[in-house]
CSV table of C-alpha atoms in Angstrom, one decimal:
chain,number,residue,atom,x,y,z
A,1,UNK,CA,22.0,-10.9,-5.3
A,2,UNK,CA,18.8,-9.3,-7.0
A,3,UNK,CA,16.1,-11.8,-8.6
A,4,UNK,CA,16.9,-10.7,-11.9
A,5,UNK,CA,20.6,-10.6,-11.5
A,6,UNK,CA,20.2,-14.5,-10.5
A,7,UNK,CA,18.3,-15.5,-13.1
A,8,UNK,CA,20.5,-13.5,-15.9
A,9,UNK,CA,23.7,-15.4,-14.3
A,10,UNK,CA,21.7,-19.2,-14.4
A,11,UNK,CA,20.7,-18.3,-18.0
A,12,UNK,CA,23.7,-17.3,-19.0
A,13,UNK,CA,25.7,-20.3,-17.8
A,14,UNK,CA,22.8,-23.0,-18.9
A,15,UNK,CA,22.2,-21.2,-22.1
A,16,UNK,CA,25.7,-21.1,-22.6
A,17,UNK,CA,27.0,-24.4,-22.5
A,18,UNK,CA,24.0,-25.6,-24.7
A,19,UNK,CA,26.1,-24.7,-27.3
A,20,UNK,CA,28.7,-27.0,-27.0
A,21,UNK,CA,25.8,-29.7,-27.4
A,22,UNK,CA,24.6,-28.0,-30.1
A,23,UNK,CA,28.0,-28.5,-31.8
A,24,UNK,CA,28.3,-32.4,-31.1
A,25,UNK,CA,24.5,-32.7,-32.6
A,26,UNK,CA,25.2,-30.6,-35.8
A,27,UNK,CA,28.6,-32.1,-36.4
A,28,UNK,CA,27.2,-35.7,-36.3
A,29,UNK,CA,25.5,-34.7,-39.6
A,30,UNK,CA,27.3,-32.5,-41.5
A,31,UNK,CA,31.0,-30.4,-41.0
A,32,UNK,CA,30.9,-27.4,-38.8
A,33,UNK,CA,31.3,-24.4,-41.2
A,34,UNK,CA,28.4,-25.8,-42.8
A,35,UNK,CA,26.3,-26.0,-39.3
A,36,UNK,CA,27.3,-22.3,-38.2
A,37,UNK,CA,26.5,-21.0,-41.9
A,38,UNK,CA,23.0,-22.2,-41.6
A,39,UNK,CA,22.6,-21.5,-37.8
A,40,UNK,CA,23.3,-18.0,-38.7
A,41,UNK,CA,21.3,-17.4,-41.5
A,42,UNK,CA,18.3,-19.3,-39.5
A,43,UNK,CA,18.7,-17.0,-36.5
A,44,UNK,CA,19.6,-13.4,-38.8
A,45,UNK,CA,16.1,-14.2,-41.2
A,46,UNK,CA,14.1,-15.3,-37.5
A,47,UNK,CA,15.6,-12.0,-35.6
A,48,UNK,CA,16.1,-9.7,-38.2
A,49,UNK,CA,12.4,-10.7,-39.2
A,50,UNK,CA,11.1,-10.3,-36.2
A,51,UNK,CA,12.4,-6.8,-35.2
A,52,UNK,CA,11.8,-5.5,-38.5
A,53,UNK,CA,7.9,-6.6,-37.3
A,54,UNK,CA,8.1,-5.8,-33.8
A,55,UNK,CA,10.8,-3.6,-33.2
A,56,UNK,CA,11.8,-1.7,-36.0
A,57,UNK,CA,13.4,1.8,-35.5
A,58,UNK,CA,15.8,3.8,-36.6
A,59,UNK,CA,19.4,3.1,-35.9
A,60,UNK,CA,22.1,5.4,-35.5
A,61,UNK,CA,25.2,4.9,-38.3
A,62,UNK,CA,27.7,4.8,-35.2
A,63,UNK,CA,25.3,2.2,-33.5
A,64,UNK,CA,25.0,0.0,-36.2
A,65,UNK,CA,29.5,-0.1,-36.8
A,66,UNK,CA,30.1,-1.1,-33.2
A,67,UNK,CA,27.3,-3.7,-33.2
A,68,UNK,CA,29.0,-5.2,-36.4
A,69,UNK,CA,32.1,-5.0,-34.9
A,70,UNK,CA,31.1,-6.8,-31.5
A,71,UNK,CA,29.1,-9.0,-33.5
A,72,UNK,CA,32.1,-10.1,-36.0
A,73,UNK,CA,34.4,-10.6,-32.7
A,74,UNK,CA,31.7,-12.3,-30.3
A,75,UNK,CA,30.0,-14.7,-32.5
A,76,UNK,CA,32.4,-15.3,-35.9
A,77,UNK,CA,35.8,-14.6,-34.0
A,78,UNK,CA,34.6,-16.9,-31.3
A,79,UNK,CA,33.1,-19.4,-32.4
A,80,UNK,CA,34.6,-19.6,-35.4
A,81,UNK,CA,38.5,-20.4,-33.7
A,82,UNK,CA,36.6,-23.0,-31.2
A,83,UNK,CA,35.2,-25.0,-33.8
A,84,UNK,CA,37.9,-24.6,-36.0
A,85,UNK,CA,40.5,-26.1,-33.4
A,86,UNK,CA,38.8,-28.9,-32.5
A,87,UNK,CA,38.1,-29.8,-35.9
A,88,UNK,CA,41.6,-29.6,-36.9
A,89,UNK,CA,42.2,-32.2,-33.7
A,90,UNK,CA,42.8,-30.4,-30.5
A,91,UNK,CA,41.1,-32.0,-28.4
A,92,UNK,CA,37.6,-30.1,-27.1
A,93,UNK,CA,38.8,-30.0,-23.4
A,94,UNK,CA,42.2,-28.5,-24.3
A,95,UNK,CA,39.9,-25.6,-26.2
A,96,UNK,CA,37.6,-25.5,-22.9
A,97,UNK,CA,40.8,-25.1,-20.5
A,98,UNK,CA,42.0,-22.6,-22.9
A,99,UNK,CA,38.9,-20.4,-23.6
A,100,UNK,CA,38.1,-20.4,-19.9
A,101,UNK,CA,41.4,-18.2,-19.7
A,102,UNK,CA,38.9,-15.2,-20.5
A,103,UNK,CA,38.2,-14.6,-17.0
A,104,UNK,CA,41.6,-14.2,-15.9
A,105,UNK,CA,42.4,-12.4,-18.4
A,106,UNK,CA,39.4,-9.9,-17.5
A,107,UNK,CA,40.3,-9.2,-14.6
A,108,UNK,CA,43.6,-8.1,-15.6
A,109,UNK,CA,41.7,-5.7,-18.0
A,110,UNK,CA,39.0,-4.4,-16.2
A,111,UNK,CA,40.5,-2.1,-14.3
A,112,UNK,CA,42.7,-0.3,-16.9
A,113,UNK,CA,40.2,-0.6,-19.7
A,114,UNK,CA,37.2,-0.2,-17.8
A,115,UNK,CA,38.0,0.9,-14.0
A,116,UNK,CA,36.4,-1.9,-12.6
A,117,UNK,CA,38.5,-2.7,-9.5
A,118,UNK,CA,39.0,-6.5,-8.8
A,119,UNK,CA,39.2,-7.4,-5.2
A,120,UNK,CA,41.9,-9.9,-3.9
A,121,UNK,CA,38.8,-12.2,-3.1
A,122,UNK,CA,37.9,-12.1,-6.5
A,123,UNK,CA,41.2,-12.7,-7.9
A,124,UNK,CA,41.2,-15.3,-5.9
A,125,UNK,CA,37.9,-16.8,-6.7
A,126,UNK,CA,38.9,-16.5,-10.7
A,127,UNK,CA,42.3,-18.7,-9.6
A,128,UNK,CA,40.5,-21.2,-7.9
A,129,UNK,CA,37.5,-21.3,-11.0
A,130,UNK,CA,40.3,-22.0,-13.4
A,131,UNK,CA,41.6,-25.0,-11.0
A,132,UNK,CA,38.2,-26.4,-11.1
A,133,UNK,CA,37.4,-26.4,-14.9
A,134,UNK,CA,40.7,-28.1,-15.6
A,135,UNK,CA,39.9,-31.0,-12.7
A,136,UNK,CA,36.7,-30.8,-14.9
A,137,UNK,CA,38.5,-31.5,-18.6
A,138,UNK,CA,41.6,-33.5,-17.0
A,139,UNK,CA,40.8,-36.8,-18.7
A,140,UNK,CA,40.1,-35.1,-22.0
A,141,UNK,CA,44.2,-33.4,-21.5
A,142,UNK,CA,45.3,-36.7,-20.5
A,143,UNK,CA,44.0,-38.8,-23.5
A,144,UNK,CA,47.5,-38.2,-25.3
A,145,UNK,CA,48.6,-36.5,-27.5
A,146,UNK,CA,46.6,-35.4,-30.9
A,147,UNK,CA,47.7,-35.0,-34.6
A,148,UNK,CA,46.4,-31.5,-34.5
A,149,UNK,CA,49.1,-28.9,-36.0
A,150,UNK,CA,50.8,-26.8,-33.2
A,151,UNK,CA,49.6,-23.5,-35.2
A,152,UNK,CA,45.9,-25.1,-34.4
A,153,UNK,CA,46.7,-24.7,-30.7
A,154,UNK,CA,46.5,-20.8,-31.1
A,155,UNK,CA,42.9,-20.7,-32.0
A,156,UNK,CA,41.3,-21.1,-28.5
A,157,UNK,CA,43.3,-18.5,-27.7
A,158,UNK,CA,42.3,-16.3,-30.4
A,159,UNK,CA,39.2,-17.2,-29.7
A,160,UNK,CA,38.8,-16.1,-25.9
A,161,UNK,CA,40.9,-12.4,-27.0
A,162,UNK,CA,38.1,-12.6,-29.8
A,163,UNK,CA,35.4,-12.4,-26.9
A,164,UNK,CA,37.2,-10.4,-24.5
A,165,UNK,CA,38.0,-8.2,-26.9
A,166,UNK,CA,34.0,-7.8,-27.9
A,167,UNK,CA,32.8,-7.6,-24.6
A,168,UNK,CA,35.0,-4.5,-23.9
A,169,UNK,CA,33.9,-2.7,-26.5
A,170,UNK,CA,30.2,-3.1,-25.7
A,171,UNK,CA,31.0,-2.0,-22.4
A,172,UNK,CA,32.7,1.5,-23.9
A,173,UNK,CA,30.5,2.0,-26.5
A,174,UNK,CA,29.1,4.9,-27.4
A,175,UNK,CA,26.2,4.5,-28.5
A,176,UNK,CA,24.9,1.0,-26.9
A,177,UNK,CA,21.9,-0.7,-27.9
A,178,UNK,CA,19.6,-3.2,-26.0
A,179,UNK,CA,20.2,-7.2,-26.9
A,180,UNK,CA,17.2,-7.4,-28.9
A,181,UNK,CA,18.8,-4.8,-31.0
A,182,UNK,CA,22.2,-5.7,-31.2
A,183,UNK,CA,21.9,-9.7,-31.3
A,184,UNK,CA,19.7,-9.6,-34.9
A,185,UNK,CA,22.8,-7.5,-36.3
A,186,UNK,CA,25.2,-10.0,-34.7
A,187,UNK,CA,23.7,-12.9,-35.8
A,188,UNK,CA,23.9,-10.8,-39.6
A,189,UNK,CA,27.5,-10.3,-39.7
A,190,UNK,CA,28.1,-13.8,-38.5
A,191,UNK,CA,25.6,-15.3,-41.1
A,192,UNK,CA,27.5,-13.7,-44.3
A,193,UNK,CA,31.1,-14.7,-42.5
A,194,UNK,CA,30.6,-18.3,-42.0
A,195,UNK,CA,28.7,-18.5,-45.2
A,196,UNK,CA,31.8,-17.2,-47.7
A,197,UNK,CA,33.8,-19.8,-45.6
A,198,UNK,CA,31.4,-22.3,-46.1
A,199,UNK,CA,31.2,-21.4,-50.2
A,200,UNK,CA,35.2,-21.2,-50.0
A,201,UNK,CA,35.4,-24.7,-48.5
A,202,UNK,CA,32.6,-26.3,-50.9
A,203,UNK,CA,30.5,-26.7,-47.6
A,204,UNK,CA,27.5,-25.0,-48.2
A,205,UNK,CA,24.9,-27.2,-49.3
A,206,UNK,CA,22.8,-29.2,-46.1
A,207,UNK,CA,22.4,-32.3,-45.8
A,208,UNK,CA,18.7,-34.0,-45.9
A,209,UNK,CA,18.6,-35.5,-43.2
A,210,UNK,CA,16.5,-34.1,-40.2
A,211,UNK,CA,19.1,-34.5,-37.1
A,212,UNK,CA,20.9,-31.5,-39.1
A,213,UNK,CA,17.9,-29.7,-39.2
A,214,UNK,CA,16.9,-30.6,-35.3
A,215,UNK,CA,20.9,-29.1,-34.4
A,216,UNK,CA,20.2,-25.9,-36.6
A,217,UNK,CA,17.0,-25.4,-34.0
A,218,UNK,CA,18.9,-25.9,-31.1
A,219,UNK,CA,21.5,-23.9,-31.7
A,220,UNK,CA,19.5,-21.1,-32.7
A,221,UNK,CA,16.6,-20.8,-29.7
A,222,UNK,CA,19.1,-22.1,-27.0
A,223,UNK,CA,22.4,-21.2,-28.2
A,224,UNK,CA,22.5,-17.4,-29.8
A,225,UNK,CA,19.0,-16.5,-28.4
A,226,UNK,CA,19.6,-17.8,-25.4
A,227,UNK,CA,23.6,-18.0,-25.0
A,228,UNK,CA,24.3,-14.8,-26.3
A,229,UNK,CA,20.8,-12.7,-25.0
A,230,UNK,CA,21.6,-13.7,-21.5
A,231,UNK,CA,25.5,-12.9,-22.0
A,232,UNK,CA,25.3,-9.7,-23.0
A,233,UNK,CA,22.0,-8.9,-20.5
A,234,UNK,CA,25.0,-10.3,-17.6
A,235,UNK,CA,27.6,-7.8,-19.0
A,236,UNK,CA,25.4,-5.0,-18.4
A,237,UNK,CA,24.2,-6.0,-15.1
A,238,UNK,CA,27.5,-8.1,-13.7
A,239,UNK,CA,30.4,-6.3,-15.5
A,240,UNK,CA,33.3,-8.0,-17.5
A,241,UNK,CA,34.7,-10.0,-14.1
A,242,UNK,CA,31.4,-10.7,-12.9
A,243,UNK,CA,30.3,-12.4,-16.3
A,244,UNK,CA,33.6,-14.0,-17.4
A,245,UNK,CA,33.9,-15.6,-14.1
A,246,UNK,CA,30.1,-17.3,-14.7
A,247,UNK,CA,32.1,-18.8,-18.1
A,248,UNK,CA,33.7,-21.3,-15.1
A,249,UNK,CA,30.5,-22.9,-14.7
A,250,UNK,CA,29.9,-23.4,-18.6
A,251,UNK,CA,32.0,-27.1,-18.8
A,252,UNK,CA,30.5,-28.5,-15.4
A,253,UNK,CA,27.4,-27.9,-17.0
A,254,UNK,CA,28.2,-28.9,-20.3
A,255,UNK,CA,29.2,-32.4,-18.1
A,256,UNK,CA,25.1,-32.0,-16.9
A,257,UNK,CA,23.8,-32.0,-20.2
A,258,UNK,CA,26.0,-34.5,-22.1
A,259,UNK,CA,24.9,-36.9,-19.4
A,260,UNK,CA,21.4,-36.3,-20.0
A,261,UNK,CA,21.3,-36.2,-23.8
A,262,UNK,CA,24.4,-38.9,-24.9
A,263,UNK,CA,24.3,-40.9,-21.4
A,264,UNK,CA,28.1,-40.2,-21.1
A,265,UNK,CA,28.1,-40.1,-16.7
A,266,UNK,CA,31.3,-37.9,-15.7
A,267,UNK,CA,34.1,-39.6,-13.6
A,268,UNK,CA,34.6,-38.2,-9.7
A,269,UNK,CA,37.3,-36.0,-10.9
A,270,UNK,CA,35.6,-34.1,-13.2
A,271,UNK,CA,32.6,-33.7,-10.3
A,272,UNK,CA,35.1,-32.7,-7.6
A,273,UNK,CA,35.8,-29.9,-10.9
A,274,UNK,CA,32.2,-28.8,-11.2
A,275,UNK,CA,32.7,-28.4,-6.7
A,276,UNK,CA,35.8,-26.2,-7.2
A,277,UNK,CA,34.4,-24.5,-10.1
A,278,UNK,CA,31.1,-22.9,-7.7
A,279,UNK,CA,33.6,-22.1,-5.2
A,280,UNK,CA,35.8,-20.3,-7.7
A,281,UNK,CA,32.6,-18.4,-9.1
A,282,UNK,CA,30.6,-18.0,-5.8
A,283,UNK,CA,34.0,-15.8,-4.4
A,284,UNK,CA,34.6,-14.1,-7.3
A,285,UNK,CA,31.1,-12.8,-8.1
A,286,UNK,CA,29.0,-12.8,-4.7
A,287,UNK,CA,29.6,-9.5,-3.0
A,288,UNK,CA,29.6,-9.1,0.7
A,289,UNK,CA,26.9,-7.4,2.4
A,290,UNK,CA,28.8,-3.7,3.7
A,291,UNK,CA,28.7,-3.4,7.4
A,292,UNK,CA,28.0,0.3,8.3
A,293,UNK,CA,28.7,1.8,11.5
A,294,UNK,CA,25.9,2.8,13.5
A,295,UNK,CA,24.8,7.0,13.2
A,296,UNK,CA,25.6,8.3,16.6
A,297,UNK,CA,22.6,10.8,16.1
A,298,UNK,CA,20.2,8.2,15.9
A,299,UNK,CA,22.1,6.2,18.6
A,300,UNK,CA,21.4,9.3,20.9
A,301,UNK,CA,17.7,9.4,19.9
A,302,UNK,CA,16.9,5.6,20.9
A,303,UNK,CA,18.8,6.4,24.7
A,304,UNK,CA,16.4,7.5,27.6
A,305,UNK,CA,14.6,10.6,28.3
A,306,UNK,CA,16.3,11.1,31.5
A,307,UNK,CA,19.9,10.0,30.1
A,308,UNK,CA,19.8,13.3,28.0
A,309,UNK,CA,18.7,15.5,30.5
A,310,UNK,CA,20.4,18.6,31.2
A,311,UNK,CA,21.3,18.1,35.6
A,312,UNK,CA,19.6,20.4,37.7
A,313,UNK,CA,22.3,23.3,39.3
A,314,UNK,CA,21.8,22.2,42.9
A,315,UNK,CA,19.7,25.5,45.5
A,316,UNK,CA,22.1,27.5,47.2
């Protein structure tokens, strides 16, 4: 694997699963359509701000419709049904198990929507991914059950088709731009969705206190900056399979950094997960060095002189 393909695919997966931190710090201080209202505008006035400095240009009509679109699906549809879900009580590993369906569900796609063929090692490698994240949320399924609504239980999965859905048509549109284009426009759209929810729900207003603040800040460098910059940077580079399979490694990381922020030290199931989970992820996405046969002309140039040489017709 390439340097830079390497470090897109550890960005994307630490970057990532920051945001799930990001979401127990914001939520500790105020409800969540109020953090993701104020995470957006934050990140559309910082982007949009600094392309319109750095980067401005002109941007086709075309351009700027898909990039709403993608943006509406990736970020609002998204996030927006994960946060939602576990608000409403299902429980955050249940979501996790749910949304990390995507990759699966990728492969499936690729190769109509996209013809991106997906190897029976890969297939593989996406089954055994999906093994490992739910050793890695088992004791969050087997708390019991949850007064969440069974409706509610539909969100994660309208989530993940929200994502998949976006990152197929970034990869068929017609006019593409580069992240540092696209994610200011995403990070638009999704600022003046969540903030008519948060006016509809009487959310808006922040609270004083500077933890909120603190989340807002995290969320906005690590999680769409980061998160999102280094997913769509992966799409490009990795494909849909490649970069839905990296999701796998998003909750045994998550695990990582909830032990080093909150202290809470995951169990030996939930590590044998993050094990299964690499395996999962290092067959589905590490490709095989191609053995090619040796060129018989350049076999025949390395042999001896006097193995080529024409045999001398014998005197009469």
């Amino acid at each position: 694997m390439p340097v830079s393909a390497a470090v897109t695919s550890i960005g994307l997966v630490v970057m990532w699963s920051s945001g799930f931190i990001g979401a127990e710090l914001g939520t500790r201080e105020a409800p969540a359509d109020t953090l993701l209202m104020w995470r957006f505008l934050a990140a559309a006035a910082i982007l949009g701000g600094a392309w319109a400095l750095f980067r401005r240009r002109r941007l086709r009509p075309r351009a700027l419709a898909e990039q709403a679109a993608i943006g509406a699906l990736s970020q609002g549809g998204y996030l927006g049904g994960i946060v939602w879900a576990v608000g409403l009580g299902v429980p955050s590993g249940t979501a996790a198990l749910i949304a990390a369906l995507q990759p699966l569900a990728a492969g499936a796609l690729a190769g109509r929507l996209l013809g991106e063929t997906v190897s029976p090692r890969q297939w593989a490698g996406l089954a055994i991914g999906l093994g490992g994240v739910a050793l890695v949320v088992q004791g969050d399924l087997s708390a019991g059950p949850t007064t969440a609504p069974a409706w509610a239980y539909g969100l994660p999965f309208a989530a993940m088709a929200a994502l998949l859905a976006a990152s197929f048509l970034e990869r068929r549109a017609r006019a593409p731009l580069a992240p540092v284009d696209a994610i200011p426009l995403h990070c638009l759209v999704s600022a003046v969705l969540f903030t008519g929810v948060a006016l509809a729900g009487g959310h808006a207003a922040p609270p004083a206190g500077g933890g909120f603040w603190a989340a807002v800040a995290w969320t906005v460098l690590l999680s769409t900056v980061g998160g999102y910059g280094f997913y769509w940077l992966s799409l490009r580079r990795n494909g849909v399979t490649g970069t839905s399979a990296l999701i796998y490694l998003t909750p045994p990381t998550t695990l990582v950094w909830a032990y080093a922020m909150f202290g809470d030290a995951p169990g030996w199931t939930a590590l044998a997960g993050m094990a299964v989970c690499v395996i999962g992820v290092t067959a589905a996405t590490v490709r095989r060095p191609v053995r090619r046969r040796p060129d018989r002309s350049a076999r025949l140039a390395e042999e001896p002189a006097r193995d080529r040489a024409v045999p001398r017709v014998p005197a009469e």
